[in-house]
Amino acid sequence: MSGNRRRWIEKKALWGYLLVAPAFLSVCLVVFIPAAKALIMSLQSYDLRYGPESIAFIGMKNFGQIFRDELFWSSFLRTLLMVVVCVSLQFILGFALALLLNRGFYGRGVVRAVSMIPWVVPGVLVGLIWRWMFDGNYGVINDILVKMGILDSYYGFLAQPVSALWSVFVTYIWQGIPFFMLMILAGLQGIPWDVYEAATIDGATGWQRLIYVTIPSIKNSISVSVMLRIIWVANSVDVIFNMTEGGPANATQTLAVYIYQKAKSMNLGYSSALALLLMAALMCVAVPYMVRTFRSETG
Amino acid sequence: MKKKSAIFLAVILTLGLTACSSKGDSAENAGAGGETREVSGETEASGEAIELTYWYWADTTEQSDLMKSIVAEYNATNTMNVTVHAEENAWNGGAYVEDMYVAVAGGGGPDISTFRISGASMFHNGGYLYNCTDLVNGWEDKGALADSIWESISESTGTPGEYYSVPWTYETLYVYYRPSMFEELNIKVPETYEEFMTAIEKCTRDTDGDGKTDVYGLSLRGPGGQEPWYYWLYANGATFDDLTSEAAVKGMEAYKSIYTNGWAPETAPTDAYSEIMANFKSGRAAMVIHHVGSSVDMTDTFGEDVAAFTLPASEAGNGWDALCDTELVIMSSTKHPEAAFDFAKFMATGKGQEMWFEGTRKCNLNEKISAREDFQNNQFLKTSLEGLDHAGMFPFTPHCSEFISTTWASITQRILLDQLSVEEGMQEYKTALYGE
């Protein structure tokens, strides 16, 4: 082997590529191949209700139909609203909880463990639990609100469009707080205590320490967790489907639920096209984040 | 380069996180087991071990346990050395059939499954159902089942004289009510649609004088309530032929009035099976529409204080009742159609049918079951049989399954919540059921 060749191998770190290869192939197998299949199906009249022989290439017709589909636009806007409201409130409340749990107090371990419960409960169960809690005839939330005098009588939270949507939001917020709490708490514990000490000696107030020390120190944790949560909330089907099935009158139908419903009705071409659009929308969140992260890592 | 790498990684991450998980992944290949020989059209070699995968749904945990014991009974007693592996799948608001379709179209799914023939047209179009005609015609118990049932089965696939499914259970819908409540309000059991509407109104009451309704006349069903809904259309003179007719609009207005007049709970648009049952059992609703499958539970709850009447025809003679069906279908992909049919026979007219009837009071009305004393003396089965006179099914269109599992509830909710006029809603029903 020539010296040039050896240097090339060293330069390209062939060994490193070999080590990465199994992981890369696995990703291709479970991500890229299904994604490529979805892309192909999105260009076909892949509607199994009419049997496999009806499948044909139709170009961009599915996408054209989607842009004329009122349900797509309403679902898309609702998804956007849900992501903004739920992720914001999950973040704020999760942050507050993390700050609290970062302090030393008696029983902190128990509180930390209990705080994780919403996150470890399966989404299907979360949907069912809250569905019955919000129930308009027997729900415990109605019971409490009536006993407190806030409501005169039981209210069908999940039977009215506006209240159903906000009930779903409440559920998602409850479910997502522990994730932010955990991520931010991990970040907080990595901040050296002497930085706070120095800031205090310099006369920084608690608020100033939060803004100028804490947040900049955990900005990577924050951005990763926000990005992941945006993607998860936008993709979530289990909670909504078990609470409301997207109803009443499509009031809680997000884009992910709409995709699921279309796929369930076996119009797989149309649902694949919808899924690709959702993916494209989520890429708008993921790409800038990854670009920024790479830039900051390379100085 | 760095930017490209970042974008590449972002694509992987997003793809990974947005990858849709396919449903029904647990499906094993049809004909799973040691046997690989093609036997389609041939007689199975006796003595050779055969394994079958059987899918079913269960409405309750009791039914789930019962089905397992039925399968165990078959496995212990069949003479073909067949072992059936029962796999329970969720009814999923009617999407069971669609979920199975996806599994079968993907090369998986069961050898034999419980089924609703509203999905038969779709499965038949895909070539996924085994043609059981020869096996049915050579079956000694074929005549024990009513000819009309066999006709419906042929009609479901548009193949006269051919059978792609085997009858498992049939029941009609009827109205459960509390005799003590009717007595207290001096209401006689409704014999016409008009009397039924009056009874719903009368049963809606404020029992504690606080100005709020405590008992609703009827627990109206949201998701899954398409069959009772159609009763109202038909009672007002509509038919499936034209869902936008004046009679259909009138029927829908009557249906909507139950909700808008406050005769049904405010939660009706989203109340599913468990909610309507809870409403009736707690006394919050005076009546509920369901079939004989709930009768054991109702009797356990109320003892003697529960009875039923069939959905009555109107004074003009317009009546319709939903024939709620469950069949057994054998998949065309099975390697053991004759063994699967043997299991189907056990379920349809053998010990499996008897055990299911004893546990649930559901049956396919075959001669043996109908002759039993506990069938003859059961008031709910009698009521169910009365409904057969005017019972029917939804049209067998490729959209029927989706209409039942998704679109009906969505359109109905929009009408009840005044987001659609009744006329617009009827047009949407028509499009959803028959396609553009």
XYZ file of C-alpha atoms in Angstrom:
735
model
C 0.000 0.000 0.000
C 1.434 3.348 -0.966
C 2.046 6.053 1.566
C -0.516 8.217 -0.157
C -3.150 5.499 0.092
C -2.468 4.935 3.783
C -2.701 8.606 4.469
C -6.022 8.675 2.584
C -7.413 5.906 4.757
C -6.262 7.664 7.856
C -7.674 10.893 6.603
C -11.069 9.475 5.875
C -11.132 7.497 9.058
C -12.287 4.350 7.325
C -12.399 2.516 10.600
C -14.847 5.038 11.929
C -17.098 4.605 8.914
C -17.041 0.859 9.375
C -18.152 1.232 12.960
C -20.937 3.579 11.990
C -22.083 1.394 9.098
C -24.369 -0.991 11.085
C -26.193 1.915 12.683
C -26.476 3.673 9.339
C -27.833 0.549 7.657
C -30.342 0.092 10.462
C -31.536 3.656 10.002
C -31.867 3.036 6.262
C -33.867 -0.098 6.938
C -36.328 1.327 9.440
C -36.476 4.959 8.353
C -35.415 5.616 4.788
C -37.034 2.615 3.120
C -40.464 3.207 4.731
C -40.097 6.924 4.013
C -39.264 6.212 0.372
C -42.268 3.885 0.218
C -44.455 6.645 1.661
C -43.117 9.036 -0.959
C -43.988 6.603 -3.750
C -47.435 5.932 -2.290
C -48.122 9.650 -2.051
C -47.874 9.771 -5.833
C -50.309 6.900 -6.297
C -54.058 6.377 -6.027
C -53.308 3.919 -3.249
C -56.834 3.394 -1.959
C -57.252 -0.189 -0.825
C -61.028 0.138 -0.557
C -61.104 -0.431 -4.293
C -58.690 -3.357 -4.303
C -55.004 -3.549 -5.229
C -55.676 -3.367 -8.991
C -56.883 0.217 -8.622
C -53.427 1.399 -7.532
C -51.935 3.657 -10.203
C -49.459 6.508 -10.519
C -51.290 9.828 -10.359
C -48.443 12.301 -9.986
C -49.177 15.215 -7.667
C -52.963 14.765 -7.606
C -53.018 13.774 -3.937
C -51.171 16.951 -3.019
C -53.468 19.049 -5.192
C -56.451 17.520 -3.450
C -54.911 18.144 -0.036
C -54.520 21.853 -0.689
C -58.221 22.033 -1.576
C -59.189 19.973 1.462
C -60.739 22.126 4.197
C -60.140 19.417 6.778
C -56.431 19.500 6.027
C -56.188 23.237 6.627
C -58.280 23.172 9.794
C -56.262 20.221 11.107
C -53.002 21.911 10.216
C -53.914 25.159 11.973
C -55.162 23.244 14.990
C -51.873 21.352 15.142
C -50.011 24.644 15.046
C -52.154 26.043 17.857
C -51.718 22.903 19.909
C -47.950 22.932 19.510
C -47.677 26.608 20.466
C -50.013 26.427 23.467
C -49.039 23.023 24.814
C -45.283 23.184 24.332
C -45.101 26.741 25.726
C -47.035 25.894 28.855
C -45.316 22.557 29.292
C -41.994 24.364 29.101
C -42.901 27.141 31.517
C -44.396 24.789 34.087
C -41.659 22.194 33.598
C -39.018 24.870 34.068
C -40.659 26.119 37.242
C -40.913 22.600 38.595
C -37.260 21.897 37.733
C -36.136 25.043 39.574
C -38.170 23.962 42.572
C -36.856 20.424 42.554
C -33.306 21.662 42.166
C -33.519 23.107 45.651
C -32.909 20.983 48.680
C -35.973 20.146 50.766
C -37.250 17.264 52.790
C -38.862 14.572 50.608
C -37.397 15.909 47.380
C -36.688 12.399 46.060
C -40.301 11.362 46.505
C -41.576 14.531 44.835
C -39.208 14.000 41.913
C -40.398 10.424 41.475
C -44.076 11.340 41.711
C -43.585 14.199 39.249
C -42.578 11.676 36.612
C -45.878 9.782 36.719
C -47.614 11.676 33.865
C -44.655 10.980 31.618
C -44.432 7.261 32.317
C -48.149 6.580 31.888
C -48.833 5.274 28.358
C -50.562 7.768 26.068
C -53.549 5.486 25.557
C -54.112 5.353 29.285
C -53.629 9.103 29.622
C -56.367 9.613 27.025
C -58.759 7.255 28.779
C -58.077 8.648 32.264
C -58.729 12.235 31.198
C -61.702 11.259 29.079
C -63.452 9.955 32.180
C -62.179 12.806 34.340
C -63.713 15.284 31.893
C -66.861 13.212 31.451
C -69.960 15.367 31.369
C -72.078 13.020 33.465
C -69.752 11.463 36.016
C -66.401 13.206 35.651
C -64.457 14.154 38.747
C -63.556 17.541 37.256
C -67.225 18.408 36.915
C -67.814 17.190 40.443
C -65.089 19.402 41.862
C -66.138 22.461 39.851
C -69.772 22.083 40.897
C -68.844 21.614 44.562
C -66.637 24.697 44.394
C -69.545 26.648 42.927
C -67.712 27.407 39.689
C -70.263 25.461 37.641
C -74.009 25.303 38.267
C -74.291 21.865 36.781
C -72.197 19.261 34.994
C -70.774 20.391 31.686
C -69.965 18.231 28.681
C -66.355 19.318 28.297
C -65.637 16.802 25.564
C -68.985 17.248 23.838
C -68.537 20.917 22.896
C -65.939 21.911 20.288
C -64.085 24.678 22.153
C -64.003 23.023 25.552
C -63.023 19.693 23.984
C -59.994 21.278 22.345
C -58.896 22.942 25.580
C -59.487 19.747 27.509
C -57.111 18.009 25.136
C -54.600 20.833 25.624
C -54.804 20.472 29.410
C -54.148 16.763 29.079
C -51.122 17.289 26.859
C -49.739 19.955 29.158
C -50.103 17.638 32.137
C -48.440 14.823 30.254
C -45.503 16.872 28.956
C -44.436 18.823 32.052
C -42.275 16.001 33.506
C -40.271 15.716 30.307
C -39.246 19.366 30.463
C -38.732 19.102 34.196
C -36.373 16.173 33.750
C -34.373 17.672 30.887
C -34.022 21.051 32.552
C -33.250 19.557 35.939
C -30.430 17.569 34.351
C -29.121 20.785 32.828
C -29.430 22.692 36.105
C -27.420 20.107 37.959
C -24.582 20.579 35.504
C -24.166 24.283 36.316
C -21.196 24.824 38.668
C -22.308 26.354 41.950
C -19.398 28.830 41.959
C -20.890 30.605 38.943
C -23.943 31.460 41.021
C -21.687 32.416 43.903
C -19.737 34.802 41.691
C -22.949 36.319 40.354
C -24.274 36.792 43.881
C -21.055 38.458 45.005
C -21.358 40.758 41.986
C -24.779 41.775 43.303
C -27.010 39.861 40.839
C -30.602 39.416 41.974
C -32.390 36.088 41.749
C -34.083 37.156 38.523
C -30.766 38.297 37.036
C -29.124 34.996 37.997
C -31.930 33.168 36.225
C -31.694 35.282 33.052
C -27.914 35.715 32.821
C -26.603 32.508 34.406
C -29.143 29.720 34.469
C -30.803 30.059 31.074
C -27.608 30.587 29.037
C -26.017 27.621 30.816
C -28.815 25.220 29.868
C -29.778 26.641 26.492
C -28.808 23.429 24.710
C -30.978 21.328 27.009
C -33.821 23.759 26.438
C -33.521 23.782 22.665
C -33.242 19.990 22.394
C -36.207 19.392 24.646
C -38.346 22.052 22.943
C -37.560 20.643 19.521
C -38.302 17.061 20.564
C -41.507 18.063 22.272
C -42.710 20.035 19.251
C -42.195 16.972 17.081
C -43.855 14.629 19.581
C -46.862 16.827 20.217
C -47.369 17.428 16.497
C -47.195 13.687 15.845
C -49.277 12.533 18.762
C -52.385 10.495 18.029
C -52.889 8.225 21.036
C -54.087 10.776 23.584
C -56.469 12.617 21.264
C -57.837 9.482 19.723
C -58.643 7.953 23.082
C -60.123 11.143 24.459
C -62.218 12.377 21.563
C -61.382 10.471 18.358
C -60.812 13.899 16.835
C -64.352 15.081 17.636
C -66.743 16.499 18.342
C -67.293 17.723 14.809
C -63.537 17.475 14.074
C -62.843 20.056 16.795
C -59.827 18.162 18.133
C -58.644 16.705 14.883
C -54.971 17.501 14.436
C -53.005 16.699 11.318
C -51.582 13.516 12.860
C -55.090 12.328 13.789
C -56.318 13.172 10.293
C -53.456 11.153 8.803
C -54.334 8.242 11.060
C -58.006 8.426 10.117
C -57.230 8.517 6.412
C -54.816 5.615 6.759
C -57.381 3.735 8.827
C -59.907 4.182 6.041
C -57.236 2.668 3.758
C -56.700 5.686 1.558
C -52.990 5.137 2.004
C -51.905 7.322 -0.914
C -53.676 10.357 0.475
C -52.515 9.695 4.029
C -48.921 9.253 2.826
C -49.088 12.614 1.090
C -50.445 14.169 4.301
C -47.672 12.514 6.307
C -45.024 13.912 3.985
C -46.443 17.404 4.423
C -46.373 17.011 8.187
C -42.809 15.813 7.944
C -41.898 18.814 5.809
C -43.458 21.121 8.389
C -41.497 19.459 11.183
C -38.302 19.719 9.166
C -38.750 23.463 9.398
C -38.201 23.030 13.137
C -35.494 20.379 13.027
C -33.211 21.725 10.294
C -32.549 25.193 11.745
C -31.943 23.596 15.120
C -29.410 21.104 13.779
C -27.659 23.754 11.714
C -27.386 26.015 14.732
C -26.145 23.185 16.935
C -23.447 22.209 14.458
C -22.338 25.782 14.106
C -22.045 26.248 17.841
C -20.191 22.936 18.266
C -17.623 23.876 15.637
C -17.200 27.342 17.028
C -20.350 20.831 4.336
C -21.205 21.246 7.999
C -24.518 22.729 7.060
C -25.246 19.818 4.733
C -24.360 17.345 7.478
C -26.652 19.145 9.847
C -29.506 19.053 7.387
C -28.835 15.365 6.731
C -28.944 14.590 10.442
C -32.056 16.657 10.869
C -33.730 14.681 8.087
C -32.844 11.396 9.799
C -34.051 12.663 13.148
C -37.314 13.995 11.800
C -37.955 10.922 9.694
C -37.310 8.729 12.663
C -39.616 10.704 14.876
C -42.382 11.026 12.342
C -42.249 7.468 11.053
C -45.747 6.120 11.259
C -46.043 2.902 13.137
C -48.055 0.412 11.165
C -51.043 -1.079 12.878
C -51.624 -4.769 13.160
C -47.956 -5.563 13.261
C -48.639 -8.380 15.604
C -50.271 -10.271 12.792
C -48.499 -13.420 11.975
C -48.460 -14.875 8.516
C -51.519 -16.791 7.572
C -50.950 -20.464 7.898
C -48.198 -20.028 10.409
C -46.941 -23.211 11.908
C -45.090 -26.283 10.804
C -47.406 -26.987 7.897
C -46.381 -25.491 4.578
C -48.062 -27.740 2.061
C -50.586 -26.085 -0.271
C -53.881 -27.821 0.301
C -56.302 -25.380 -1.279
C -59.041 -27.389 -2.877
C -57.702 -30.650 -1.502
C -58.615 -32.606 1.563
C -56.348 -32.029 4.549
C -54.332 -35.107 5.417
C -55.768 -36.326 8.701
C -53.453 -36.588 11.660
C -51.031 -33.970 10.412
C -50.630 -31.150 12.924
C -52.213 -27.943 11.671
C -51.961 -24.537 13.283
C -54.390 -21.723 12.604
C -54.366 -18.107 13.649
C -57.773 -16.793 14.641
C -58.572 -13.122 15.210
C -61.582 -11.899 17.098
C -62.814 -8.940 19.058
C -64.608 -8.994 22.408
C -66.912 -6.343 23.853
C -66.103 -7.167 27.465
C -63.460 -8.991 29.469
C -66.028 -11.718 30.175
C -66.487 -12.253 26.442
C -62.739 -12.303 26.029
C -62.397 -15.085 28.603
C -65.307 -16.952 27.090
C -63.791 -16.871 23.609
C -60.531 -18.244 24.968
C -62.360 -21.118 26.609
C -64.264 -21.846 23.373
C -61.011 -22.026 21.438
C -59.500 -24.233 24.120
C -62.530 -26.521 23.816
C -62.055 -26.763 20.065
C -58.358 -27.450 20.380
C -59.063 -30.239 22.855
C -61.854 -31.910 20.923
C -61.357 -31.464 17.180
C -60.524 -34.555 15.176
C -58.345 -32.894 12.551
C -55.381 -32.284 14.869
C -55.894 -28.540 14.538
C -54.549 -26.053 17.054
C -56.172 -22.644 16.867
C -54.170 -19.716 18.217
C -56.671 -17.061 19.239
C -55.508 -13.445 19.057
C -57.775 -10.733 20.380
C -57.831 -7.426 18.544
C -59.577 -4.222 19.504
C -62.969 -3.478 17.981
C -61.623 0.061 17.733
C -64.970 1.700 17.092
C -65.600 -0.494 14.081
C -62.123 -0.116 12.622
C -61.358 -3.761 13.419
C -62.288 -4.704 9.890
C -60.098 -1.984 8.382
C -57.197 -2.828 10.671
C -57.409 -6.425 9.550
C -57.566 -5.324 5.924
C -54.295 -3.456 6.311
C -52.697 -6.504 7.946
C -53.968 -8.859 5.245
C -53.013 -6.528 2.388
C -49.542 -6.336 3.898
C -49.183 -10.123 3.728
C -50.095 -10.861 7.356
C -53.395 -11.281 9.138
C -55.113 -14.421 10.393
C -56.283 -17.642 8.766
C -59.794 -17.086 10.067
C -61.445 -14.162 11.794
C -64.663 -12.736 13.135
C -65.972 -10.185 10.691
C -68.705 -7.698 9.769
C -70.053 -8.098 6.285
C -70.163 -4.333 5.854
C -66.487 -4.868 4.934
C -67.090 -7.869 2.662
C -67.228 -5.879 -0.572
C -63.876 -4.270 0.198
C -62.175 -7.555 1.109
C -63.716 -9.328 -1.867
C -62.485 -6.590 -4.222
C -59.002 -7.222 -2.896
C -59.324 -10.985 -3.389
C -58.589 -11.635 0.275
C -61.563 -13.848 1.160
C -61.608 -17.587 0.637
C -64.562 -18.762 -1.403
C -66.320 -21.176 0.959
C -69.150 -22.057 -1.457
C -68.194 -25.703 -1.984
C -67.494 -26.232 1.700
C -70.778 -24.572 2.698
C -72.801 -26.540 0.149
C -71.297 -29.759 1.446
C -71.997 -28.848 5.079
C -74.710 -30.921 6.742
C -75.790 -27.966 8.951
C -76.172 -25.418 6.181
C -79.954 -25.820 6.303
C -79.994 -25.113 10.049
C -79.398 -21.463 9.204
C -82.074 -19.325 7.584
C -81.960 -18.936 3.817
C -82.268 -15.156 4.234
C -78.987 -15.148 6.144
C -77.224 -17.016 3.349
C -78.746 -14.612 0.832
C -77.379 -11.638 2.787
C -73.966 -13.270 2.815
C -74.028 -13.747 -0.973
C -75.311 -10.215 -1.460
C -72.495 -8.741 0.633
C -69.923 -9.689 -1.998
C -72.236 -9.271 -4.982
C -71.845 -12.961 -5.854
C -75.244 -14.730 -5.968
C -75.050 -18.310 -4.782
C -71.496 -17.922 -3.496
C -70.475 -17.653 0.119
C -67.410 -15.915 1.436
C -68.351 -15.975 5.109
C -70.074 -18.160 7.687
C -72.788 -16.819 10.036
C -71.667 -16.397 13.653
C -74.138 -14.102 15.458
C -77.145 -11.996 14.471
C -79.203 -9.716 16.601
C -81.412 -6.729 16.097
C -81.401 -3.543 18.060
C -84.114 -2.829 20.568
C -84.828 -0.410 23.382
C -83.966 -1.249 26.983
C -86.196 0.452 29.534
C -87.025 0.240 33.219
C -90.603 -1.003 33.775
C -90.716 0.702 37.192
C -89.962 4.044 35.566
C -92.620 3.584 32.892
C -95.099 2.596 35.581
C -94.274 5.633 37.700
C -94.812 7.935 34.719
C -97.828 6.018 33.500
C -96.237 5.296 30.128
C -97.271 2.258 28.171
C -94.674 0.375 26.154
C -94.456 2.222 22.806
C -95.961 0.413 19.860
C -95.363 3.114 17.279
C -92.561 5.506 16.450
C -94.758 8.403 17.529
C -95.406 6.820 20.918
C -91.701 6.156 21.285
C -90.908 9.840 20.733
C -93.566 10.791 23.285
C -92.091 8.331 25.775
C -88.627 9.839 25.305
C -90.051 13.277 26.036
C -92.069 12.128 29.060
C -89.153 10.284 30.601
C -87.024 13.431 30.554
C -87.453 14.817 34.023
C -86.224 17.080 36.782
C -86.613 14.743 39.714
C -85.325 16.955 42.531
C -86.983 20.226 41.569
C -83.794 22.230 41.063
C -84.779 23.214 37.535
C -82.264 20.927 35.865
C -82.826 17.680 34.051
C -81.700 14.667 36.061
C -83.124 11.883 33.930
C -82.976 11.972 30.160
C -85.427 10.122 27.984
C -82.855 8.426 25.794
C -79.110 7.949 25.953
C -78.318 8.828 22.358
C -75.124 7.357 21.008
C -72.431 9.407 19.256
C -69.627 7.312 17.732
C -71.074 3.960 16.689
C -74.653 5.217 16.701
C -75.273 4.982 12.965
C -77.719 2.110 13.187
C -80.198 3.683 15.623
C -79.835 6.893 13.607
C -81.060 5.196 10.505
C -84.174 4.019 12.329
C -85.275 7.651 12.632
C -84.814 8.252 8.932
C -86.717 5.152 7.968
C -89.520 5.784 10.439
C -90.047 9.083 8.665
C -90.285 7.398 5.276
C -86.696 7.589 4.010
C -84.676 4.799 2.442
C -80.985 4.290 1.705
C -81.722 4.991 -1.961
C -81.847 8.728 -1.376
C -80.427 10.147 1.815
C -81.185 13.689 0.638
C -84.921 13.160 0.181
C -87.496 15.221 2.029
C -88.314 12.210 4.201
C -84.643 11.730 5.110
C -84.337 15.392 6.085
C -87.481 15.099 8.202
C -86.108 11.988 9.886
C -82.819 13.708 10.644
C -84.634 16.694 12.085
C -86.541 14.365 14.399
C -83.298 12.681 15.412
C -81.650 16.030 16.067
C -84.655 17.194 18.108
C -83.935 14.525 20.712
C -80.666 16.320 21.419
C -81.759 19.920 20.926
C -84.892 19.444 23.051
C -82.720 18.212 25.890
C -84.201 14.698 25.856
C -80.712 13.242 25.577
C -77.654 14.144 27.689
C -75.599 17.120 26.599
C -72.718 14.722 26.076
C -74.602 12.728 23.419
C -72.472 13.819 20.421
C -69.450 12.078 21.902
C -71.075 9.370 24.012
C -69.853 5.970 22.889
C -70.950 2.520 24.034
C -69.505 2.703 27.542
C -71.021 6.128 28.183
C -74.541 5.240 27.021
C -74.469 2.084 29.099
C -73.263 4.033 32.137
C -76.066 6.561 31.598
C -78.716 3.870 31.552
C -77.308 1.822 34.385
C -76.911 4.844 36.642
C -80.487 5.937 35.975
C -79.413 9.115 34.204
C -81.135 7.895 31.052
C -84.493 6.153 30.975
C -83.891 4.250 27.765
C -80.984 3.056 25.680
C -80.800 1.304 22.347
C -78.613 -1.763 22.075
C -78.896 -5.461 21.330
C -79.085 -8.731 23.212
C -75.343 -8.662 23.825
C -75.991 -6.344 26.789
C -78.851 -8.370 28.232
C -76.785 -10.425 30.688
C -75.169 -7.286 32.054
C -78.542 -5.491 32.257
C -80.120 -8.362 34.135
C -77.165 -8.506 36.514
C -77.615 -4.787 37.211
C -81.385 -4.455 37.446
C -82.687 -7.959 38.039
C -86.366 -7.954 37.087
C -86.545 -4.202 36.599
C -85.343 -4.124 33.011
C -87.225 -4.991 29.872
C -87.052 -4.311 26.170
C -89.251 -3.383 23.249
C -88.436 -3.538 19.584
C -87.883 -0.316 17.653
C -91.474 0.338 16.630
C -92.660 1.220 13.138
C -94.422 4.521 12.557
C -98.187 4.852 12.314
C -97.662 4.929 8.555
C -95.988 1.542 8.795
C -92.405 2.658 8.240
C -90.084 0.572 10.323
C -86.481 -0.445 10.168
C -84.171 -2.228 12.509
C -80.484 -2.850 12.218
C -79.443 -6.432 11.782
C -76.201 -6.472 13.738
C -74.105 -9.238 12.329
C -70.880 -11.054 13.015
C -69.533 -13.592 10.587
C -66.449 -15.755 10.306
C -64.280 -15.332 7.257
C -61.448 -17.495 6.032
C -58.622 -15.652 4.361
C -57.637 -16.645 0.844
C -54.037 -16.734 2.034
C -54.621 -19.592 4.444
C -52.887 -22.842 3.726
C -55.558 -24.792 5.559
C -59.005 -23.742 4.347
C -60.644 -27.003 5.296
C -59.259 -26.926 8.815
C -60.354 -23.303 9.115
C -63.810 -24.276 7.907
C -63.941 -27.062 10.474
C -63.347 -24.447 13.156
C -65.995 -22.205 11.549
C -68.512 -25.065 11.721
C -67.700 -25.601 15.397
C -68.350 -21.919 15.971
C -71.495 -21.656 13.846
C -73.494 -24.735 14.754
C -71.312 -26.718 17.140
C -70.245 -26.438 20.742
C -68.669 -23.034 20.102
C -72.050 -21.551 19.209
C -73.669 -23.103 22.291
C -70.989 -21.809 24.628
C -71.167 -18.318 23.141
C -74.941 -18.293 23.426
C -74.859 -19.427 27.037
C -72.342 -16.764 27.951
C -73.613 -13.812 25.940
C -77.098 -14.684 24.678
C -75.831 -13.921 21.201
C -76.284 -16.511 18.491
C -76.890 -17.002 14.794
C -80.481 -18.167 15.334
C -79.764 -21.649 14.015
C -82.387 -24.345 14.533
C -80.621 -26.061 17.425
C -80.192 -22.877 19.419
C -83.665 -21.553 18.609
C -85.207 -24.762 19.924
C -83.564 -24.485 23.327
C -85.741 -23.699 26.282
C -83.504 -20.910 27.506
C -83.807 -19.316 24.074
C -87.584 -19.645 23.960
C -88.005 -18.185 27.452
C -85.634 -15.279 27.117
C -87.562 -12.000 26.796
C -84.619 -10.180 25.188
C -84.123 -12.832 22.525
C -87.842 -12.742 21.798
C -87.656 -8.974 21.349
C -84.610 -9.394 19.154
C -86.478 -11.885 16.982
C -89.454 -9.501 16.654
C -87.125 -6.964 15.083
C -86.119 -9.413 12.359
C -89.372 -8.658 10.509
C -88.079 -5.280 9.445
C -84.338 -5.696 9.938
C -81.793 -4.690 7.357
C -78.181 -3.735 6.854
C -76.308 -0.760 5.557
C -75.630 -0.858 1.811
C -72.525 -2.869 0.965
C -70.448 -0.086 -0.564
C -66.635 0.150 -0.441
C -67.121 3.207 1.792
C -69.426 1.494 4.275
C -66.716 0.478 6.702
C -65.225 3.984 6.853
C -68.714 5.485 7.119
C -69.383 3.374 10.191
C -66.040 3.835 11.901
C -65.336 7.503 11.189
C -67.429 9.695 8.945
C -70.896 9.085 10.321
C -69.942 10.318 13.803
C -68.177 13.380 12.461
C -71.099 14.470 10.253
C -73.657 13.774 12.958
C -71.732 15.783 15.522
C -71.570 18.729 13.133
C -75.320 18.576 12.590
C -76.128 18.260 16.291
C -73.805 21.155 17.105
C -75.313 23.330 14.358
C -72.169 23.454 12.278
C -74.072 21.941 9.370
C -77.698 22.329 8.391
C -79.666 19.111 8.247
C -79.870 19.396 4.426
C -76.102 19.869 4.093
C -75.521 17.032 6.497
C -77.689 14.635 4.531
C -75.736 15.465 1.398
C -72.513 14.725 3.286
C -73.857 11.389 4.526
C -74.722 10.464 0.968
C -71.266 11.349 -0.329
C -69.573 9.577 2.562
C -71.526 6.369 2.062
C -71.594 6.171 -1.718
C -68.483 8.141 -2.713
C -68.310 11.234 -4.930
